[in-house]
JSON list of C-alpha atoms in Angstrom, two decimals:
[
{"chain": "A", "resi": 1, "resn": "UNK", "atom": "CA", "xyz": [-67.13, -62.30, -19.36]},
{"chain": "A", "resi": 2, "resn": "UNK", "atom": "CA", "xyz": [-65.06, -60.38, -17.09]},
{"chain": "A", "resi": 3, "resn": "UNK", "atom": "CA", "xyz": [-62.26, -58.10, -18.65]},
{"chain": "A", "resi": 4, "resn": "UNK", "atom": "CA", "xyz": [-63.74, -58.45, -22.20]},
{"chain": "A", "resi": 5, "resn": "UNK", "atom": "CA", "xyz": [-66.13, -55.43, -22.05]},
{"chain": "A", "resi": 6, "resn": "UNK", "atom": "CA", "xyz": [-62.68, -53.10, -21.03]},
{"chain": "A", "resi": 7, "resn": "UNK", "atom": "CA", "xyz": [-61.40, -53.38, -24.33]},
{"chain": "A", "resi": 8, "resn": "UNK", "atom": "CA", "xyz": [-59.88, -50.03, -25.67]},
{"chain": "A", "resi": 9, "resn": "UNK", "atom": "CA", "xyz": [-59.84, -49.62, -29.49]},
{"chain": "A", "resi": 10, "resn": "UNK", "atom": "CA", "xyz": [-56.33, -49.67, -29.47]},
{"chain": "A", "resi": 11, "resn": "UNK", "atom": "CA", "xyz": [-56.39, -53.09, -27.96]},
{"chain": "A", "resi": 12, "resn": "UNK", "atom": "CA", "xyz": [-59.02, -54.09, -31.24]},
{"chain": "A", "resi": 13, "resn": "UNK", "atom": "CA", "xyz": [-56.34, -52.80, -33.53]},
{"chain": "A", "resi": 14, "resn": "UNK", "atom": "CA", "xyz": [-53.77, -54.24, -31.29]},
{"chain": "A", "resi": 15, "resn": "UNK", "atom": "CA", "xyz": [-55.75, -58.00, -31.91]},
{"chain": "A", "resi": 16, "resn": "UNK", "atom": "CA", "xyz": [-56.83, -57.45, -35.71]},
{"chain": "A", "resi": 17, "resn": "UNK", "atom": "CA", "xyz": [-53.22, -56.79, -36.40]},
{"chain": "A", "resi": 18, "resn": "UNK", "atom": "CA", "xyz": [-51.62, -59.38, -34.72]},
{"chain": "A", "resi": 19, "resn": "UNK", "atom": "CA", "xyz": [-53.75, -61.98, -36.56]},
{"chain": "A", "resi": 20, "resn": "UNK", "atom": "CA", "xyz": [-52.92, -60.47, -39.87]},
{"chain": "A", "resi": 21, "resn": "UNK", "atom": "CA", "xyz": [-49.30, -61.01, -38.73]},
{"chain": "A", "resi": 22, "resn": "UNK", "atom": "CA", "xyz": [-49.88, -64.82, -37.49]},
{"chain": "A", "resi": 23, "resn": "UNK", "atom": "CA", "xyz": [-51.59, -65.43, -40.95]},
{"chain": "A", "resi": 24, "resn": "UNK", "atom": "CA", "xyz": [-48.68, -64.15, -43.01]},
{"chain": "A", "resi": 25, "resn": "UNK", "atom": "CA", "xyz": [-46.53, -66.02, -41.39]},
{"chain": "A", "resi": 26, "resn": "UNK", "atom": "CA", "xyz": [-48.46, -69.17, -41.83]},
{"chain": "A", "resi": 27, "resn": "UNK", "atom": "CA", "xyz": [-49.22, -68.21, -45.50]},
{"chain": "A", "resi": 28, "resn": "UNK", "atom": "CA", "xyz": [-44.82, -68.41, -45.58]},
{"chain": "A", "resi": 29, "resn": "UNK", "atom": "CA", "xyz": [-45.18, -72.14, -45.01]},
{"chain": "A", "resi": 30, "resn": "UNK", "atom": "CA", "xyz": [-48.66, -72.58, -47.26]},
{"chain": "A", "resi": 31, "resn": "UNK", "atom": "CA", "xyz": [-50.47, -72.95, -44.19]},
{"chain": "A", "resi": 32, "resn": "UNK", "atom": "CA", "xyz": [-54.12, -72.34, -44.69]},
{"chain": "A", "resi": 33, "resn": "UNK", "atom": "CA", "xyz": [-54.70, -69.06, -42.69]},
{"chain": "A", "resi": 34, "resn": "UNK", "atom": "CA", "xyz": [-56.13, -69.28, -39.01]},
{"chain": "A", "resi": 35, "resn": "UNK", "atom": "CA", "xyz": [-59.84, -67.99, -38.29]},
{"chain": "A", "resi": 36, "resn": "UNK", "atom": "CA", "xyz": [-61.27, -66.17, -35.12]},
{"chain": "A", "resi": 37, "resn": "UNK", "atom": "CA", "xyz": [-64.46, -66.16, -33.14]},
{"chain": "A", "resi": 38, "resn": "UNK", "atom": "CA", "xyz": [-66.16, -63.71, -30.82]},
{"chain": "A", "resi": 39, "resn": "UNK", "atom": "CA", "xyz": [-66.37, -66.41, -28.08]},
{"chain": "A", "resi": 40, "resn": "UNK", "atom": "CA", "xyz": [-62.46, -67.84, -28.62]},
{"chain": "A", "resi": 41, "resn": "UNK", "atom": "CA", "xyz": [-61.29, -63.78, -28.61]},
{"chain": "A", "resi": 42, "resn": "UNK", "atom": "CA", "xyz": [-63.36, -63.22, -25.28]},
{"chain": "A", "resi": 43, "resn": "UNK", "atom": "CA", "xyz": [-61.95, -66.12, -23.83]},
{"chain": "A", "resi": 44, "resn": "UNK", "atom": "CA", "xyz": [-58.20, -65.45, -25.26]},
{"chain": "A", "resi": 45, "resn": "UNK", "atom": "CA", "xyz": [-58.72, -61.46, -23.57]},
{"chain": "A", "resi": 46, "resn": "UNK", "atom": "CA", "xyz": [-60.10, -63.71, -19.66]},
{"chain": "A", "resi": 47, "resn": "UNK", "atom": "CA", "xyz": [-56.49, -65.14, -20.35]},
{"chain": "A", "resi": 48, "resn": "UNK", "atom": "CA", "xyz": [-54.76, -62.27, -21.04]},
{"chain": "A", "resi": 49, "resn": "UNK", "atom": "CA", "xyz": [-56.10, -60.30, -17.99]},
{"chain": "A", "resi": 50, "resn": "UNK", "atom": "CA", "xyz": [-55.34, -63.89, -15.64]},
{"chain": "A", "resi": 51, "resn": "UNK", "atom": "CA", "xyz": [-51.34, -63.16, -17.09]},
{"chain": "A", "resi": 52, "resn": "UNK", "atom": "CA", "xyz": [-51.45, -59.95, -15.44]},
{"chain": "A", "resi": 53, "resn": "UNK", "atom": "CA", "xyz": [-52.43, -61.34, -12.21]},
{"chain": "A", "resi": 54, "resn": "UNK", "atom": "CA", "xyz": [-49.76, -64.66, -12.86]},
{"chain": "A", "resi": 55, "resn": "UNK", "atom": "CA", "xyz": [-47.57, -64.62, -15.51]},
{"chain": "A", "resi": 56, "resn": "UNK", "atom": "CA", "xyz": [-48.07, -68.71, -16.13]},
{"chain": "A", "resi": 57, "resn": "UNK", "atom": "CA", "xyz": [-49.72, -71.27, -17.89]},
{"chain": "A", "resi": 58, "resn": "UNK", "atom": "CA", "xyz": [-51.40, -71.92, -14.89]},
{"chain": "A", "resi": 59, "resn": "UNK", "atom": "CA", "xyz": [-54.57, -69.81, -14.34]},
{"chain": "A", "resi": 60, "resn": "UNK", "atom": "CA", "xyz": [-54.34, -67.44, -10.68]},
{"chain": "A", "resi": 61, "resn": "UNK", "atom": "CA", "xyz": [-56.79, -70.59, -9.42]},
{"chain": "A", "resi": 62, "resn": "UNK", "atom": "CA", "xyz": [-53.71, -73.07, -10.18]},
{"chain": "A", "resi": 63, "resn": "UNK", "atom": "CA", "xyz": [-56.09, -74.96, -12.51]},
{"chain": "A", "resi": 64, "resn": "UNK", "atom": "CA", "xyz": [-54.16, -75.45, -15.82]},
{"chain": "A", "resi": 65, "resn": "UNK", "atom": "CA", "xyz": [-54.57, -72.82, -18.83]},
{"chain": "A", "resi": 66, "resn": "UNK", "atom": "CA", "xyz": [-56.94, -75.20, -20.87]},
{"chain": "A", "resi": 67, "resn": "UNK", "atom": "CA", "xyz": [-60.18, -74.99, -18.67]},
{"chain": "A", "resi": 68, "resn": "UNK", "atom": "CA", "xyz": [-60.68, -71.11, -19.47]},
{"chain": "A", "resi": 69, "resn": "UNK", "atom": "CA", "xyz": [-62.03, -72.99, -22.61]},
{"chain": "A", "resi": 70, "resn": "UNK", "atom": "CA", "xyz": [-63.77, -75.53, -20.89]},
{"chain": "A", "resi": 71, "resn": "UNK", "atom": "CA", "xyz": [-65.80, -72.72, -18.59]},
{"chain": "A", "resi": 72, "resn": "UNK", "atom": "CA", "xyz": [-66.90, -71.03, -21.52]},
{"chain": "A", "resi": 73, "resn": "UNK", "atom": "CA", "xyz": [-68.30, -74.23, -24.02]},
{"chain": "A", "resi": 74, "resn": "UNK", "atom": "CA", "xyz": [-65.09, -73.31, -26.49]},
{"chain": "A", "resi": 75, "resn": "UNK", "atom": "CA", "xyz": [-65.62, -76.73, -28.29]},
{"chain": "A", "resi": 76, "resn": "UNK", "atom": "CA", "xyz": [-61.95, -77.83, -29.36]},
{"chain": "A", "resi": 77, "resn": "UNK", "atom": "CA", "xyz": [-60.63, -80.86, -30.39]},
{"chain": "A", "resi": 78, "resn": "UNK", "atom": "CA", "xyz": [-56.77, -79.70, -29.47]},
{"chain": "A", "resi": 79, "resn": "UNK", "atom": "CA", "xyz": [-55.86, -77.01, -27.90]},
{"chain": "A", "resi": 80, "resn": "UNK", "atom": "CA", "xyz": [-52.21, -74.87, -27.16]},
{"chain": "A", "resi": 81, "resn": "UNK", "atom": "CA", "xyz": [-51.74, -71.81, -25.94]},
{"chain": "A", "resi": 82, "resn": "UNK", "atom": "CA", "xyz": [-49.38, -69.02, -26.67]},
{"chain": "A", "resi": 83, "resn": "UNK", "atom": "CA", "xyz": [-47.90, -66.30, -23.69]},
{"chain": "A", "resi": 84, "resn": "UNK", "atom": "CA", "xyz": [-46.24, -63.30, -23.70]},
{"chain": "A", "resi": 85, "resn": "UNK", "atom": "CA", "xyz": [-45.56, -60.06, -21.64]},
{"chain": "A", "resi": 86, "resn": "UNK", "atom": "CA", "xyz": [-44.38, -56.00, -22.18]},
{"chain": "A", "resi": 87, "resn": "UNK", "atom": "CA", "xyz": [-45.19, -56.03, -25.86]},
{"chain": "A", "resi": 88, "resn": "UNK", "atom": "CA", "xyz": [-45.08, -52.52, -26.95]},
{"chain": "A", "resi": 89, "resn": "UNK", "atom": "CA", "xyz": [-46.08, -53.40, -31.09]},
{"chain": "A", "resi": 90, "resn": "UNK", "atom": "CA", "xyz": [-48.06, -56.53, -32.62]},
{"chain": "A", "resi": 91, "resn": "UNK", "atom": "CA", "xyz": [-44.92, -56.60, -34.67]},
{"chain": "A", "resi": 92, "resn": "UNK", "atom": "CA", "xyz": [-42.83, -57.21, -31.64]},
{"chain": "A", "resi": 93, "resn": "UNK", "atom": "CA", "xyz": [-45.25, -59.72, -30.11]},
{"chain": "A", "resi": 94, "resn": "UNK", "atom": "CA", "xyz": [-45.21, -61.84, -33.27]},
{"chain": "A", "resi": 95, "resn": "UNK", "atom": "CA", "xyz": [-41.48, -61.66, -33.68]},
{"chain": "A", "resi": 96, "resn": "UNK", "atom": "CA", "xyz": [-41.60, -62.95, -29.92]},
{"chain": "A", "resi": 97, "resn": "UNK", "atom": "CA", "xyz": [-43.62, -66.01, -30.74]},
{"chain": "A", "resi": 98, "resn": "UNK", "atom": "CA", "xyz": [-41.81, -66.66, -33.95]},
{"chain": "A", "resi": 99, "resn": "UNK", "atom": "CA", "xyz": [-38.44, -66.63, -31.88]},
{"chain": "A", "resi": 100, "resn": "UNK", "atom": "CA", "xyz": [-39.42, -68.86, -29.37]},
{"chain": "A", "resi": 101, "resn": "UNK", "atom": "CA", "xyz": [-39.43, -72.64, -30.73]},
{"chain": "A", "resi": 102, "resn": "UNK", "atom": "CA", "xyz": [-42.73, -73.57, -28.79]},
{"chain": "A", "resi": 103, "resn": "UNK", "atom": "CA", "xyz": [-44.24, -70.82, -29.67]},
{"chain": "A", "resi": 104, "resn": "UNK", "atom": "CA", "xyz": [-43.47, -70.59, -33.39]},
{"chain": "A", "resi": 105, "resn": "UNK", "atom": "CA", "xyz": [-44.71, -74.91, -33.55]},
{"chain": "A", "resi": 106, "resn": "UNK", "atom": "CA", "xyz": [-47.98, -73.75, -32.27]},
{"chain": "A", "resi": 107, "resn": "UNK", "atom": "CA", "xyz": [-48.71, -70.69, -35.29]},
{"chain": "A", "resi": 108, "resn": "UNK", "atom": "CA", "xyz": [-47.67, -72.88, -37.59]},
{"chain": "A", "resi": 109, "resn": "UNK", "atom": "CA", "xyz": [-49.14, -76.57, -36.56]},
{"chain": "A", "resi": 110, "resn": "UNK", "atom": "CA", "xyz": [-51.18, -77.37, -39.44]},
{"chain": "A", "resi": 111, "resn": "UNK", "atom": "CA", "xyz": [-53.82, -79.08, -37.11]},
{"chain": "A", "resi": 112, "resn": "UNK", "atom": "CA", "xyz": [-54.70, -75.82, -35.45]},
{"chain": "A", "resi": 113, "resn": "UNK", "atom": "CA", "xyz": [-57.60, -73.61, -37.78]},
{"chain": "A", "resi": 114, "resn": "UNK", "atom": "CA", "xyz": [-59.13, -71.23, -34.81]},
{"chain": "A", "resi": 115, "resn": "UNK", "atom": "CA", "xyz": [-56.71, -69.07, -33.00]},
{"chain": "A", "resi": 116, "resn": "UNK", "atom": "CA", "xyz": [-58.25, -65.99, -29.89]},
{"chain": "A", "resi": 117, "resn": "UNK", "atom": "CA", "xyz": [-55.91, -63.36, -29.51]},
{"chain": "A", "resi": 118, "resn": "UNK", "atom": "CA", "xyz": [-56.36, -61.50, -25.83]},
{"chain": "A", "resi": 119, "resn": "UNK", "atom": "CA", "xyz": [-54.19, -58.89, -24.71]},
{"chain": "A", "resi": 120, "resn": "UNK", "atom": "CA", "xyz": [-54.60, -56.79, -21.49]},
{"chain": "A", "resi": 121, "resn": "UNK", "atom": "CA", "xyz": [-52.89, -53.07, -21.37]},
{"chain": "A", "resi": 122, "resn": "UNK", "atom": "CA", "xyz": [-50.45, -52.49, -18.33]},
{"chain": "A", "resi": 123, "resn": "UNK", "atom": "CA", "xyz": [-50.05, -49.27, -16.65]},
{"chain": "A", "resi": 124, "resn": "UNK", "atom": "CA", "xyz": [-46.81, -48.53, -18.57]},
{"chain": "A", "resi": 125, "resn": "UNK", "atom": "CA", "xyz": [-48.26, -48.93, -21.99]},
{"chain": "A", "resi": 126, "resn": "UNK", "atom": "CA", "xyz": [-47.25, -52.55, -23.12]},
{"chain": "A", "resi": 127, "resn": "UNK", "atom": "CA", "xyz": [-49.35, -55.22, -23.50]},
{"chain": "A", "resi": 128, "resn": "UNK", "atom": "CA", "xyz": [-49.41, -58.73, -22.34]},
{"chain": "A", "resi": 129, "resn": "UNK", "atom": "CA", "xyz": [-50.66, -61.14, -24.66]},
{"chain": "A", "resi": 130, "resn": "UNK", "atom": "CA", "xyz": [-52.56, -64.97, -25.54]},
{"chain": "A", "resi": 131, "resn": "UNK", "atom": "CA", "xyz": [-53.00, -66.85, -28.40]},
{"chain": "A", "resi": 132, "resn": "UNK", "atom": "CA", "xyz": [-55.31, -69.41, -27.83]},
{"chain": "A", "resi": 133, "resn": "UNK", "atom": "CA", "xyz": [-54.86, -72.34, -30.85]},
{"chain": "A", "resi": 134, "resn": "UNK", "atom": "CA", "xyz": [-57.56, -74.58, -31.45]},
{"chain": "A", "resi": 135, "resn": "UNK", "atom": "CA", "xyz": [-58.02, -77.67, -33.71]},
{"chain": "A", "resi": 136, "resn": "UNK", "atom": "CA", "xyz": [-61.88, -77.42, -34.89]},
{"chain": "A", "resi": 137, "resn": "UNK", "atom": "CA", "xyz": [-64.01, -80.52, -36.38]},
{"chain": "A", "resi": 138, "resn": "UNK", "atom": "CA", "xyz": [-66.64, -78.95, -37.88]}
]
């Protein structure tokens, strides 16, 4: 998956601590916490990288956001998506998402249980950044 094997280490920590973030704010409204998967991360980090190119919920093909997951198998039952650009902290990102009323109904819709976070690392140091919700019937 192209863009996925570039990950720095600060980009891991970057991820990791955004999630811990998401989850405490969900764990605020006794929300269950969200998990993560290898294969909804990878996919999350293809978005990420597609933001740099076109900052849009649109993919740089046009095709809407939502068939990244269908390329790569991502079995979901509902899906959402979560964008954001020139974060220089997880802290800030999260405080982003939490401001912005769309944003904040996707971390804490009880529906979703699988959340990817990708982020790709600009030139000047900040980061853009995806959460990709899913809804999950095991």
């Amino acid at each position: 998956m192209k863009g996925y094997e570039n990950e720095t280490r600060e980009l891991i920590e970057f991820a990791k601590t955004v999630l811990e973030l998401v989850n405490a704010e969900r764990e605020k409204e006794g929300l269950t916490a969200l998990e993560s998967s290898e294969l909804l991360h990878a996919v999350a980090t293809i978005r990420a990288t597609e933001l740099a190119e076109r900052f849009s919920h649109q993919r740089p093909d046009g095709l809407a956001w939502y068939t990244v997951l269908d390329e790569f198998a991502v079995p979901y039952d509902d899906a959402d998506e979560n964008i954001g650009n020139l974060y220089a902290s997880p802290g800030q990102a999260v405080e982003d998402w939490m401001n912005t009323p769309k944003f904040r109904e996707n971390i804490m819709n009880p529906k979703f249980n699988m959340v990817g976070v990708g982020l790709h690392l600009h030139n000047n140091g900040t980061v853009c950044g995806v959460l990709l919700f899913i809804e999950h019937r095991n």
